[in-house]
Tab-separated table of C-alpha atoms and ligand atoms in Angstrom:
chain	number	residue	atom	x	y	z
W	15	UNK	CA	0.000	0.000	0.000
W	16	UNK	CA	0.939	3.984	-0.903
W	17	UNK	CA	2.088	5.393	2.277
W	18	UNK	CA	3.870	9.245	1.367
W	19	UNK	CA	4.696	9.224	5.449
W	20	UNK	CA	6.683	6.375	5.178
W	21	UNK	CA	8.106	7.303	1.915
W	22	UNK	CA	9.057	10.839	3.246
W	23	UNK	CA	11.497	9.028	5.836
W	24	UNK	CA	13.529	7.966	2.511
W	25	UNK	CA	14.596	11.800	2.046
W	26	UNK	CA	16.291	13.998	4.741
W	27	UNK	CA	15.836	17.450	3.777
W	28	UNK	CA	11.939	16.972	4.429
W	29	UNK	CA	12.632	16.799	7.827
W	30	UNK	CA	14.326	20.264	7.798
W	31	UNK	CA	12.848	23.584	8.713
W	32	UNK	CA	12.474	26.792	6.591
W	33	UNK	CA	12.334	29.900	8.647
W	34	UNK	CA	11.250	28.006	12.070
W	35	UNK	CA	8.515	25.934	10.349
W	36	UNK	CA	8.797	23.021	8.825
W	37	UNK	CA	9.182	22.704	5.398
W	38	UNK	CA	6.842	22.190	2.492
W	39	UNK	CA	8.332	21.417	-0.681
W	40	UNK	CA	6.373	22.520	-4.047
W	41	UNK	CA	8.549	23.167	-5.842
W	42	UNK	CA	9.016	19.531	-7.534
W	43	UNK	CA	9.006	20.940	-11.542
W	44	UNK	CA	11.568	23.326	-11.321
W	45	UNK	CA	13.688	19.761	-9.142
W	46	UNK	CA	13.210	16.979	-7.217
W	47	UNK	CA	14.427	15.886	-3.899
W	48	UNK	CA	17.039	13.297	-3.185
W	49	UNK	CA	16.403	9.608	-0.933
W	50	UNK	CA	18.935	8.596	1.049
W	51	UNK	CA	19.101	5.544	-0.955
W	52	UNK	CA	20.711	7.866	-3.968
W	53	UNK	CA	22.862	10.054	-1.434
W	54	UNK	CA	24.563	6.806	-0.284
W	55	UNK	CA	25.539	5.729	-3.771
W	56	UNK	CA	27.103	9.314	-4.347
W	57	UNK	CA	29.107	8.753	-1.356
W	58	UNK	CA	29.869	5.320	-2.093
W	59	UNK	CA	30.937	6.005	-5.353
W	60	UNK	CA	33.629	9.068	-3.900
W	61	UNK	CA	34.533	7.095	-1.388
W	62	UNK	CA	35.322	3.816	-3.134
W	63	UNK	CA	35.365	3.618	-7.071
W	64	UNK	CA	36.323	7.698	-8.101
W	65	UNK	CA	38.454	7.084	-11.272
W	66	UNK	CA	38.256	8.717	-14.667
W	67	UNK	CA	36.729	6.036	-17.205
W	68	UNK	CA	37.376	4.095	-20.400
W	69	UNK	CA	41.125	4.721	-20.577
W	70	UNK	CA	42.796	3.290	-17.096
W	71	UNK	CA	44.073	-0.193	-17.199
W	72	UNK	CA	43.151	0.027	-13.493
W	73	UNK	CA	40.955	-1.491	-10.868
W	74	UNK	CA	39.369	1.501	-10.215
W	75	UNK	CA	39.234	2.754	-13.899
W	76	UNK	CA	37.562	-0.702	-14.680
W	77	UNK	CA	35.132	-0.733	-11.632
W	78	UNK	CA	34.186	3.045	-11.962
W	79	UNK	CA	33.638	2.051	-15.934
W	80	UNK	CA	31.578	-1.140	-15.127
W	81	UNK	CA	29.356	1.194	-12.948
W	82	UNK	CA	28.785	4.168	-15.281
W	83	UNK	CA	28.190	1.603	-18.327
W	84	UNK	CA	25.682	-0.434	-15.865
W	85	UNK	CA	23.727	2.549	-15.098
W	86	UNK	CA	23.692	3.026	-18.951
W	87	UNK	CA	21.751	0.108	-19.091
W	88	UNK	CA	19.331	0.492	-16.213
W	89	UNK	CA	18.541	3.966	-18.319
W	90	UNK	CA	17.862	2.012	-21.455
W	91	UNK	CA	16.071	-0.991	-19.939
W	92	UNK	CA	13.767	1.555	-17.954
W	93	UNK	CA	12.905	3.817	-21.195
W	94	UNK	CA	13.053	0.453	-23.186
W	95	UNK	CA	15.332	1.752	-25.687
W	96	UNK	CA	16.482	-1.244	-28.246
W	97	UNK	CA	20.361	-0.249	-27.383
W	98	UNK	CA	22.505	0.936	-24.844
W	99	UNK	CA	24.198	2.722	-27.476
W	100	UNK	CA	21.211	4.946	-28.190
W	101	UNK	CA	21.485	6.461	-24.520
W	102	UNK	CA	23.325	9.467	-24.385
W	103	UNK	CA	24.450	11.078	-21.488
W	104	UNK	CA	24.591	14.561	-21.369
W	105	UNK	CA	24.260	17.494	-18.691
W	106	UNK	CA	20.792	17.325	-18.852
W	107	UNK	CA	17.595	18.282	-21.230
W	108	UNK	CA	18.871	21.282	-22.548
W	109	UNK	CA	22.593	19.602	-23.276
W	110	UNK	CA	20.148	17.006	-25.099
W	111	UNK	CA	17.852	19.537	-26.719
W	112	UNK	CA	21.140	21.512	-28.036
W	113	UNK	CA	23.324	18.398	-29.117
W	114	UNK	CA	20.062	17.602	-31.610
W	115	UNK	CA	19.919	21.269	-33.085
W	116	UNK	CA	23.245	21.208	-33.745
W	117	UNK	CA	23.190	18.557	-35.285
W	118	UNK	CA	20.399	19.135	-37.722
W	119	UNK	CA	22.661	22.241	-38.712
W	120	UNK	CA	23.846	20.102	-41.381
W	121	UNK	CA	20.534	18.378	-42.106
W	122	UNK	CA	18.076	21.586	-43.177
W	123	UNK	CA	18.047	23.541	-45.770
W	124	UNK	CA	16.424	27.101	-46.219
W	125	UNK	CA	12.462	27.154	-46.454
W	126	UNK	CA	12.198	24.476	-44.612
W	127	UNK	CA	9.729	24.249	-41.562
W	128	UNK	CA	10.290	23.188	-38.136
W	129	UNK	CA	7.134	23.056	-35.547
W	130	UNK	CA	7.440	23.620	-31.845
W	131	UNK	CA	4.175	24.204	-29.823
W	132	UNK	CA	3.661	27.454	-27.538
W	133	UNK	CA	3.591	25.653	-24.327
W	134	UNK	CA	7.402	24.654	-24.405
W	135	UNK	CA	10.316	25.660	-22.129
W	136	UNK	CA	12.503	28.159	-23.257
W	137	UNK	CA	15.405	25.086	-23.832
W	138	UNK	CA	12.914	23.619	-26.762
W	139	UNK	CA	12.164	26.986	-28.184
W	140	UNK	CA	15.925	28.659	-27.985
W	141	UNK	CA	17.590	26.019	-29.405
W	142	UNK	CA	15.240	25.626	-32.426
W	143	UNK	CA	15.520	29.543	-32.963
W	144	UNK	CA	19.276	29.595	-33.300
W	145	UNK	CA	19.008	26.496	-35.661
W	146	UNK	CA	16.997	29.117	-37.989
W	147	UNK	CA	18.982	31.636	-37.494
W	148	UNK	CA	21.477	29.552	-39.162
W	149	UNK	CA	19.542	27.879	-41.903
W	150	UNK	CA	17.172	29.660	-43.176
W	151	UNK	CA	14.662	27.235	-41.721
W	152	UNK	CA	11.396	28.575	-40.642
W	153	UNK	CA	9.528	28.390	-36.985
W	154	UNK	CA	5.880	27.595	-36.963
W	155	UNK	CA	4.405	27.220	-33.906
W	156	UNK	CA	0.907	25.420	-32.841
W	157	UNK	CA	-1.520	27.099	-31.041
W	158	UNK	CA	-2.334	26.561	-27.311
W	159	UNK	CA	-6.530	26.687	-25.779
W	160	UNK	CA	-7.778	28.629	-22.566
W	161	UNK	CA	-7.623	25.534	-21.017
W	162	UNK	CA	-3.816	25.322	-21.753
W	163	UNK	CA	-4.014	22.470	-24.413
W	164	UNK	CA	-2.100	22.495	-27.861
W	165	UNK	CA	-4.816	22.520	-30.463
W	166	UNK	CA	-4.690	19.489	-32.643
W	167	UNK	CA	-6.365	20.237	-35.839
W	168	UNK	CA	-4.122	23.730	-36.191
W	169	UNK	CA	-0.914	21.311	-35.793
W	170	UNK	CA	-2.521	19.298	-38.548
W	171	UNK	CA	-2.772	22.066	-41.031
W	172	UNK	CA	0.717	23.123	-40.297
W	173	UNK	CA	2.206	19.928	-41.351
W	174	UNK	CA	3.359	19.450	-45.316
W	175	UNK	CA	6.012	17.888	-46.822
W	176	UNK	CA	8.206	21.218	-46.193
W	177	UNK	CA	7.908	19.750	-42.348
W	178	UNK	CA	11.620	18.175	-41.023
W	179	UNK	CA	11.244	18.115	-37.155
W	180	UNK	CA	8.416	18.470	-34.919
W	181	UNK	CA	9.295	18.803	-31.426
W	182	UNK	CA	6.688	19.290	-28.576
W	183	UNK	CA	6.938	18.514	-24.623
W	184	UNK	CA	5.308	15.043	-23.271
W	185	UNK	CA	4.186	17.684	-20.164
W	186	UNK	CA	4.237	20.893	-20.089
W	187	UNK	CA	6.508	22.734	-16.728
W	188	UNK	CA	4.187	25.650	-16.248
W	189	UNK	CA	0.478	24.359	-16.578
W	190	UNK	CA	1.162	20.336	-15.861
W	191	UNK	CA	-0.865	19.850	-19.447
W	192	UNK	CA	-0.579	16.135	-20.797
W	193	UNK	CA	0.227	16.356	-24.363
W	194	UNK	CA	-1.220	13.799	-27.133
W	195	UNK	CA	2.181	13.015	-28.170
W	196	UNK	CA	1.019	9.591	-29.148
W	197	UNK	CA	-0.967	11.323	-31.727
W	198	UNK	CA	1.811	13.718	-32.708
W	199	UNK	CA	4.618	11.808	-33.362
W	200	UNK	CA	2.528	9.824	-35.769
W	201	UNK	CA	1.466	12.867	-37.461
W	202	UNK	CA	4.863	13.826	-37.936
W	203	UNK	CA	6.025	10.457	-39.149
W	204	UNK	CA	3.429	10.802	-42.005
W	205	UNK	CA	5.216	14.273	-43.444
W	206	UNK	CA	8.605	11.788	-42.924
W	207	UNK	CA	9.683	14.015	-40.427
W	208	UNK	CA	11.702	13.648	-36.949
W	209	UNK	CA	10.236	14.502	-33.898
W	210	UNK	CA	11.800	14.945	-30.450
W	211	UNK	CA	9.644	14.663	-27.180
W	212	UNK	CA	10.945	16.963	-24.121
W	213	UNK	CA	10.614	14.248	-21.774
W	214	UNK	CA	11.861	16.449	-18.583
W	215	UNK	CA	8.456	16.471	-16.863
W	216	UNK	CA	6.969	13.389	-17.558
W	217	UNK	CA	9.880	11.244	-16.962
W	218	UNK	CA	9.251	11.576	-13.055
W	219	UNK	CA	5.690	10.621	-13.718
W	220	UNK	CA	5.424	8.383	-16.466
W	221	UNK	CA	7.602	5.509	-17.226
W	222	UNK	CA	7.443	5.774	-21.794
W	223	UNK	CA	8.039	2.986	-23.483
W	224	UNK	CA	10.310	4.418	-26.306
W	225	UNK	CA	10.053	1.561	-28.825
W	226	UNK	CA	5.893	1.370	-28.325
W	227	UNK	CA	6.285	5.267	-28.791
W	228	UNK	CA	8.056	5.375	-31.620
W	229	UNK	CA	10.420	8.732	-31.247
W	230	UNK	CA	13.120	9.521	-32.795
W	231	UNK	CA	14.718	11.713	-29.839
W	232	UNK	CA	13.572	12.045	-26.111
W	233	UNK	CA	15.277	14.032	-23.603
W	234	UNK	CA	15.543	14.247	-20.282
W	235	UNK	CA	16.854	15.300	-16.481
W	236	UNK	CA	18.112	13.008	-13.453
W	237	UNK	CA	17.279	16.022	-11.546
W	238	UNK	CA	13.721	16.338	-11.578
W	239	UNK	CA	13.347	11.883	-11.370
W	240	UNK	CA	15.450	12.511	-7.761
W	241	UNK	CA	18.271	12.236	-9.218
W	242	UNK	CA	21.320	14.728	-9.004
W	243	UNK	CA	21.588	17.409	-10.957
W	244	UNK	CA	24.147	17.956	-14.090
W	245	UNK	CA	23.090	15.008	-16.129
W	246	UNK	CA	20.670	13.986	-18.238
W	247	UNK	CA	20.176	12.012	-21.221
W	248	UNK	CA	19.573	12.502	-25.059
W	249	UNK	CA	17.726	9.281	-26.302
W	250	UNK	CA	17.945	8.715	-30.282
W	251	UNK	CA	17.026	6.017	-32.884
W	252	UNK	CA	20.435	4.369	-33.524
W	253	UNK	CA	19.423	5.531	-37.729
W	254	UNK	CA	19.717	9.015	-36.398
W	255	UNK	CA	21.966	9.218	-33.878
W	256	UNK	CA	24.791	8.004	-36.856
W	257	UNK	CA	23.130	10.684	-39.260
W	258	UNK	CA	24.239	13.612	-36.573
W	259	UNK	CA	27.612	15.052	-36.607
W	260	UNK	CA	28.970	15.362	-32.929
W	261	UNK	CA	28.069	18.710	-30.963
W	262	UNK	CA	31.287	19.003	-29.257
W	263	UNK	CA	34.877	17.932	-30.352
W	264	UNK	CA	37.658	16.687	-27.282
W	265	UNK	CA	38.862	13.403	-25.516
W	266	UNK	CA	36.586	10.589	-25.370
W	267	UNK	CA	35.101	11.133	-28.807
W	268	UNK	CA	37.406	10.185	-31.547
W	269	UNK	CA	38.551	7.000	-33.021
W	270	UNK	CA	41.770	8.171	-34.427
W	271	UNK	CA	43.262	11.939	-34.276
W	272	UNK	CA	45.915	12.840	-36.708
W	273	UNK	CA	46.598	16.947	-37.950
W	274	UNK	CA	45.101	15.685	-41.300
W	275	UNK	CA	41.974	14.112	-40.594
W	276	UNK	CA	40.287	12.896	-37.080
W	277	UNK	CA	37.732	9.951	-37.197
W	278	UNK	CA	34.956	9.669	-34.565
W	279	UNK	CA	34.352	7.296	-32.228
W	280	UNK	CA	31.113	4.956	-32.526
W	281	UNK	CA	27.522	5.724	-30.493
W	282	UNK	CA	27.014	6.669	-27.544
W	283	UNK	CA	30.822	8.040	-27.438
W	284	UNK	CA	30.792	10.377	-30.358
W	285	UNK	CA	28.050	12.799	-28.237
W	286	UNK	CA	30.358	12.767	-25.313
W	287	UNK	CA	32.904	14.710	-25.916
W	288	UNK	CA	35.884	15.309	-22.163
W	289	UNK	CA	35.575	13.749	-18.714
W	290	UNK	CA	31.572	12.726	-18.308
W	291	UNK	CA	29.802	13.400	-14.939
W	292	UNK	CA	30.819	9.819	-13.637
W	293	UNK	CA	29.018	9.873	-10.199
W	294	UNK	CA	25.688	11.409	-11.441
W	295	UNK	CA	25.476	8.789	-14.148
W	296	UNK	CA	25.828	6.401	-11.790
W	297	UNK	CA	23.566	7.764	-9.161
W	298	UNK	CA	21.064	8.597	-12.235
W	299	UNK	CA	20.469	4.556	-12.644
W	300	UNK	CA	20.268	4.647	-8.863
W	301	UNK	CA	16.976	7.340	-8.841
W	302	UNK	CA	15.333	5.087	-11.448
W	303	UNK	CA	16.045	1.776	-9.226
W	304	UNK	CA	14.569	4.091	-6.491
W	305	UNK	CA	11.579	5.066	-8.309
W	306	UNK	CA	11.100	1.811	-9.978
W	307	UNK	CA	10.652	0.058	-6.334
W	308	UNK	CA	8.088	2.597	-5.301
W	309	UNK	CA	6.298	2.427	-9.166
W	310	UNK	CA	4.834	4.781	-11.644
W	311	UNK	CA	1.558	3.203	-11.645
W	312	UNK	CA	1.500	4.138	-7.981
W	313	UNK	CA	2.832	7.369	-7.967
W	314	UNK	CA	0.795	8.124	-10.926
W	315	UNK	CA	-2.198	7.454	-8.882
W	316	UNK	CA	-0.961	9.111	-5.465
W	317	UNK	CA	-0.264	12.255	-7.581
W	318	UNK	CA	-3.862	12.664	-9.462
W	319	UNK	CA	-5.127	12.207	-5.888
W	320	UNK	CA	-3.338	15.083	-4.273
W	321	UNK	CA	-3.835	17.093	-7.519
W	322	UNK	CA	-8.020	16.842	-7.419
W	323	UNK	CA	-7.381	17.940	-3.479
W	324	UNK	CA	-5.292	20.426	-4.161
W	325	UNK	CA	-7.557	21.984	-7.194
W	326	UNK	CA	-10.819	21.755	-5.098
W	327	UNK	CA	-9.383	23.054	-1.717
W	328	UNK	CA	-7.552	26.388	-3.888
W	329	UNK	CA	-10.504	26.737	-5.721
W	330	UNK	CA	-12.469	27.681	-2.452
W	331	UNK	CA	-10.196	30.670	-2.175
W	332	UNK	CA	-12.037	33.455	-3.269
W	333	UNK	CA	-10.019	35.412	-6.253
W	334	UNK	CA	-7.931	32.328	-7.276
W	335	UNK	CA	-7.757	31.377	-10.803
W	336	UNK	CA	-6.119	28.351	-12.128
W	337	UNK	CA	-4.295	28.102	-15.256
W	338	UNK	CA	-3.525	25.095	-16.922
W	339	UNK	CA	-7.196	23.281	-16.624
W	340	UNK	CA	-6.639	20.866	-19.267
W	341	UNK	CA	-8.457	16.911	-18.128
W	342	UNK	CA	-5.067	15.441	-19.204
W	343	UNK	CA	-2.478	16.886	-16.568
W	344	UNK	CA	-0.428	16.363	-14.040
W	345	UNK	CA	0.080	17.739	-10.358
W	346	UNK	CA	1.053	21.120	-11.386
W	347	UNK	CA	-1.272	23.926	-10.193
W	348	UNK	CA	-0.147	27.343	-11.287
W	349	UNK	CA	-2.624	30.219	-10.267
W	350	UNK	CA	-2.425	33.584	-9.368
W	351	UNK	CA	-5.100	35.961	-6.992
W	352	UNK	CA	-6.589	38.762	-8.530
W	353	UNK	CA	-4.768	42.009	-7.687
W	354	UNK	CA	-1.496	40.497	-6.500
W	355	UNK	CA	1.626	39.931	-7.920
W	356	UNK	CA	2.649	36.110	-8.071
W	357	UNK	CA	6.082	37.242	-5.938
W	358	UNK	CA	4.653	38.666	-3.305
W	359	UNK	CA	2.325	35.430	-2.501
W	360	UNK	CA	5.616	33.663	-3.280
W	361	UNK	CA	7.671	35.738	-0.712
W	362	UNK	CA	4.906	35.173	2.326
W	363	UNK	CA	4.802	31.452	1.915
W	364	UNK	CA	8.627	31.347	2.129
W	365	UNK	CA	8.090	32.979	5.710
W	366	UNK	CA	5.561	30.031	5.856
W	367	UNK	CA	7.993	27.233	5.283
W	368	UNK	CA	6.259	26.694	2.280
W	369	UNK	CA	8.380	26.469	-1.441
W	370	UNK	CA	6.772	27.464	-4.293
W	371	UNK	CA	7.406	28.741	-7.699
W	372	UNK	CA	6.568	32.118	-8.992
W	373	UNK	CA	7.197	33.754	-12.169
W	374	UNK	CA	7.240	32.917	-15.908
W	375	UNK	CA	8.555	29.233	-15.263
W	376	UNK	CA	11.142	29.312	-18.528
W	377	UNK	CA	7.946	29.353	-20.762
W	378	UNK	CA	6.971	32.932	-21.434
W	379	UNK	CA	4.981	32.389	-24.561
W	380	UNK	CA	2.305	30.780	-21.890
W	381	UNK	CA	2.289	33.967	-19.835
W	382	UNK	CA	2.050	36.094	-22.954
W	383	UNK	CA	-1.464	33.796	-24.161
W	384	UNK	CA	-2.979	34.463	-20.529
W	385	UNK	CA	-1.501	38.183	-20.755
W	386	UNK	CA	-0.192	37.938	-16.985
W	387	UNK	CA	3.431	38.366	-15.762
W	388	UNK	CA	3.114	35.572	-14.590
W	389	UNK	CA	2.495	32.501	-11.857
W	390	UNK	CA	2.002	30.707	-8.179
W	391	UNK	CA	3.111	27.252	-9.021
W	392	UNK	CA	2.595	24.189	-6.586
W	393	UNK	CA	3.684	21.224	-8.527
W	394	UNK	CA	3.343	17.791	-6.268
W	395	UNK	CA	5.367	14.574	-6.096
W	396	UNK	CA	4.778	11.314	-4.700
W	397	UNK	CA	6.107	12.312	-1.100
W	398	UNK	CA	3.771	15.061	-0.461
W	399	UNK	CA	0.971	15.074	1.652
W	400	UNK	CA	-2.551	15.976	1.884
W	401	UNK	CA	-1.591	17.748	5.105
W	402	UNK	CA	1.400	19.958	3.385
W	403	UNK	CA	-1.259	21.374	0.833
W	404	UNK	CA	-3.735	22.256	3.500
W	405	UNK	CA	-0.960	24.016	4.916
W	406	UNK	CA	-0.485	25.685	1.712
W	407	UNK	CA	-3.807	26.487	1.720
W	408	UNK	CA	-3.841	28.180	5.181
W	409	UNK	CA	-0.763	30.104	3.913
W	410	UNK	CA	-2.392	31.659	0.511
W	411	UNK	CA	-5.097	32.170	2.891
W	412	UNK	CA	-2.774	34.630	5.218
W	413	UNK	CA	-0.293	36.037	2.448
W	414	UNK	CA	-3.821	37.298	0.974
W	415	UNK	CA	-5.214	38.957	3.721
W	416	UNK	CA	-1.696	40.358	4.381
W	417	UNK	CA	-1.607	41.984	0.569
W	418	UNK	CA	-5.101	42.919	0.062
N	11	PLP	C1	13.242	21.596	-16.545
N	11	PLP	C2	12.827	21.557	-17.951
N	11	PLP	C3	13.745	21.734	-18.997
N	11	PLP	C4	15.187	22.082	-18.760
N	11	PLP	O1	15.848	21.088	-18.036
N	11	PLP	P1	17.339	21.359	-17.512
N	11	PLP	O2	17.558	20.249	-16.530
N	11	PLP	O3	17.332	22.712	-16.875
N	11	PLP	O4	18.240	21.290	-18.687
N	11	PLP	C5	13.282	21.631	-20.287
N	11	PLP	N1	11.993	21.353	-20.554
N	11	PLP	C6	11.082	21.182	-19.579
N	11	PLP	C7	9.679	20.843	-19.939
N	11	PLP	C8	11.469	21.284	-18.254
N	11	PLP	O5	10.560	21.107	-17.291
């Protein structure tokens, strides 16, 4: 049985306090906590196997090696990628997100169209812009609803044969909206394009099934799947990962190097260029063991619990609006109270204890459609309670009669 109190015992920082109260952490889309269980393998790992990898004849080149490659597999087996090889690692989602555009540098030509959606992050819009900049490709964009839902039939009629690369998040940071990427990616398939899911929020949520899926790229973070933070991984169909040229030239990445010519190294090595972040690939196959004992149908189902508590109790607030009120979402509520600024709600639940996120969340294009500055965001993960949002409730309670 589901028991967050028990669970919460697996992480020590919830059992610190924030300004004299205890704290209340909501702030699980912007990054997750760490378990002990993943804190112990970061130790173990400096205290017993730190080595650089790949090169050292060693013991401790070879075990730290064995390790990192290991976790490589844990990552593939979880996402059920067909190879180890097509596992990447990188810094994190917008390493990923930036090693593809590069890439595709070499792959567009002027005139042709690339689609992003207006609920992304600013790392799958940025990216995309600069690879337009440089070829002449052009940036259409599909439309988003009140309810904070891309609008299907518009991304229909912006798909033609002059269509390369679609790429859309599974979840959106700032409104917790599901996407239909099911229904997307086959879309984009039809034109013979490539699509690339932003996997950074769903990950934590929702274990994909890459084959089943389809993609050609997903991306992702260890940080917000309570892992550490500074890596990540850029999944790609073996077919396309040997079509891109490397993003970044050093050690690690080359077959042979002469002043003439320099050959690259196979997949995954070609994409990691210099020293890799050993540890946190390691302790990144450790957060998925972690999350893989407690299980993604049950956190799934813990989550949408706290999420239809957490809408109705806000909702009773008088002056609270909720953006992001799509059927298909996850435990993201971002809302603001008419006639105050996000910040200073923001500021008075720090007093509180209470962590929340306020602001334009890296997706400003959102904030523009809802012409607001921005938002309150609560986003919810498995080890929060019932009790921590009436707290929050209390506190939005106070920090408006405070402002008003
Ligand atoms: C957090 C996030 C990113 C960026 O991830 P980094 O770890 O900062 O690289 C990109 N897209 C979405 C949807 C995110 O939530």
């Amino acid at each position: 049985m589901f028991n967050a109190n028990h669970i919460r015992k697996d992480f020590p920082i919830l059992s610190r306090k924030v300004n004299g109260k205890p704290l209340v952490y909501f702030d699980n889309a912007a990054t997750s906590q760490t378990p002990q269980q993943v804190i112990d393998v970061i130790v173990d790992y400096y205290s017993n196997y730190n080595a650089n990898i790949h090169r050292g004849v060693h013991t401790l080149s070879q075990e730290a090696t064995d390790l990192y490659e290991q976790a490589r597999i844990k990552i593939q087996k979880h996402f059920n990628a067909k190879f180890a090889h097509e596992i990447i690692y990188t810094s994190g989602t917008t390493h990923s997100i930036n090693t593809v555009a590069n890439g595709f540098s070499a792959l567009l030509a002027q005139g042709d169209h690339v689609i992003v959606s207006a609920l992304e992050h600013h790392s799958n819009i940025v990216p995309w812009q600069m690879l337009c900049e440089r070829t002449g490709a052009i940036l259409k964009v599909i439309p988003m609803n009140a309810d904070g839902e891309l609008v299907m039939s518009e991304f229909d009629k912006l798909l033609s044969n002059k269509t390369k690369l679609v790429f859309v998040n599974h979840i959106s940071n700032a409104l917790g909206t599901i996407n239909p990427i099911e229904y997307i990616i086959k879309k984009t398939h039809e034109v013979g394009a490539a699509i690339l899911i932003d996997g950074a929020q769903s990950a934590p949520h929702i274990k994909p099934d890459l084959q089943a899926l389809n993609v050609d790229f997903y991306v992702t973070s260890a940080h917000k799947i309570c892992g550490p933070t500074g890596v990540g991984m850029l999944y790609g169909k073996e077919e396309w990962l040997k079509k891109l040229p490397p993003y970044q030239g050093g050690g690690e990445m080359i077959n042979e190097v002469t002043f003439e010519k320099t050959t690259y190294a196979g997949l995954p090595h070609k994409f990691e260029a210099g020293t890799p972040n050993i540890c946190g690939g390691i302790a990144f196959g450790a957060a998925l063991d972690y999350m893989n004992t407690i299980g993604f149908d049950a956190i799934a189902s813990y989550e949408n619990e706290l999420l239809e508590y957490g809408t109705k109790k806000l909702l009773e607030i008088e002056g609270l609006k909720i953006y992001g009120t799509s059927q298909h979402k996850t435990a993201v509520i971002s809302f603001n109270i008419k006639g105050i600024h996000p910040y200073d709600i923001g500021t008075i639940l720090d007093k509180l204890g209470i962590a929340v996120r306020t602001g334009h969340h890296c997706a400003q294009p959102i904030m523009d459609f809802y012409k607001i500055p921005g938002t309150v965001r609560a986003s919810f993960s498995f080890y929060n309670t019932k009790a921590e949002i009436d707290i929050l409730v209390e506190g939005i309670k106070k920090a408006k009669m405070m402002l008003s």
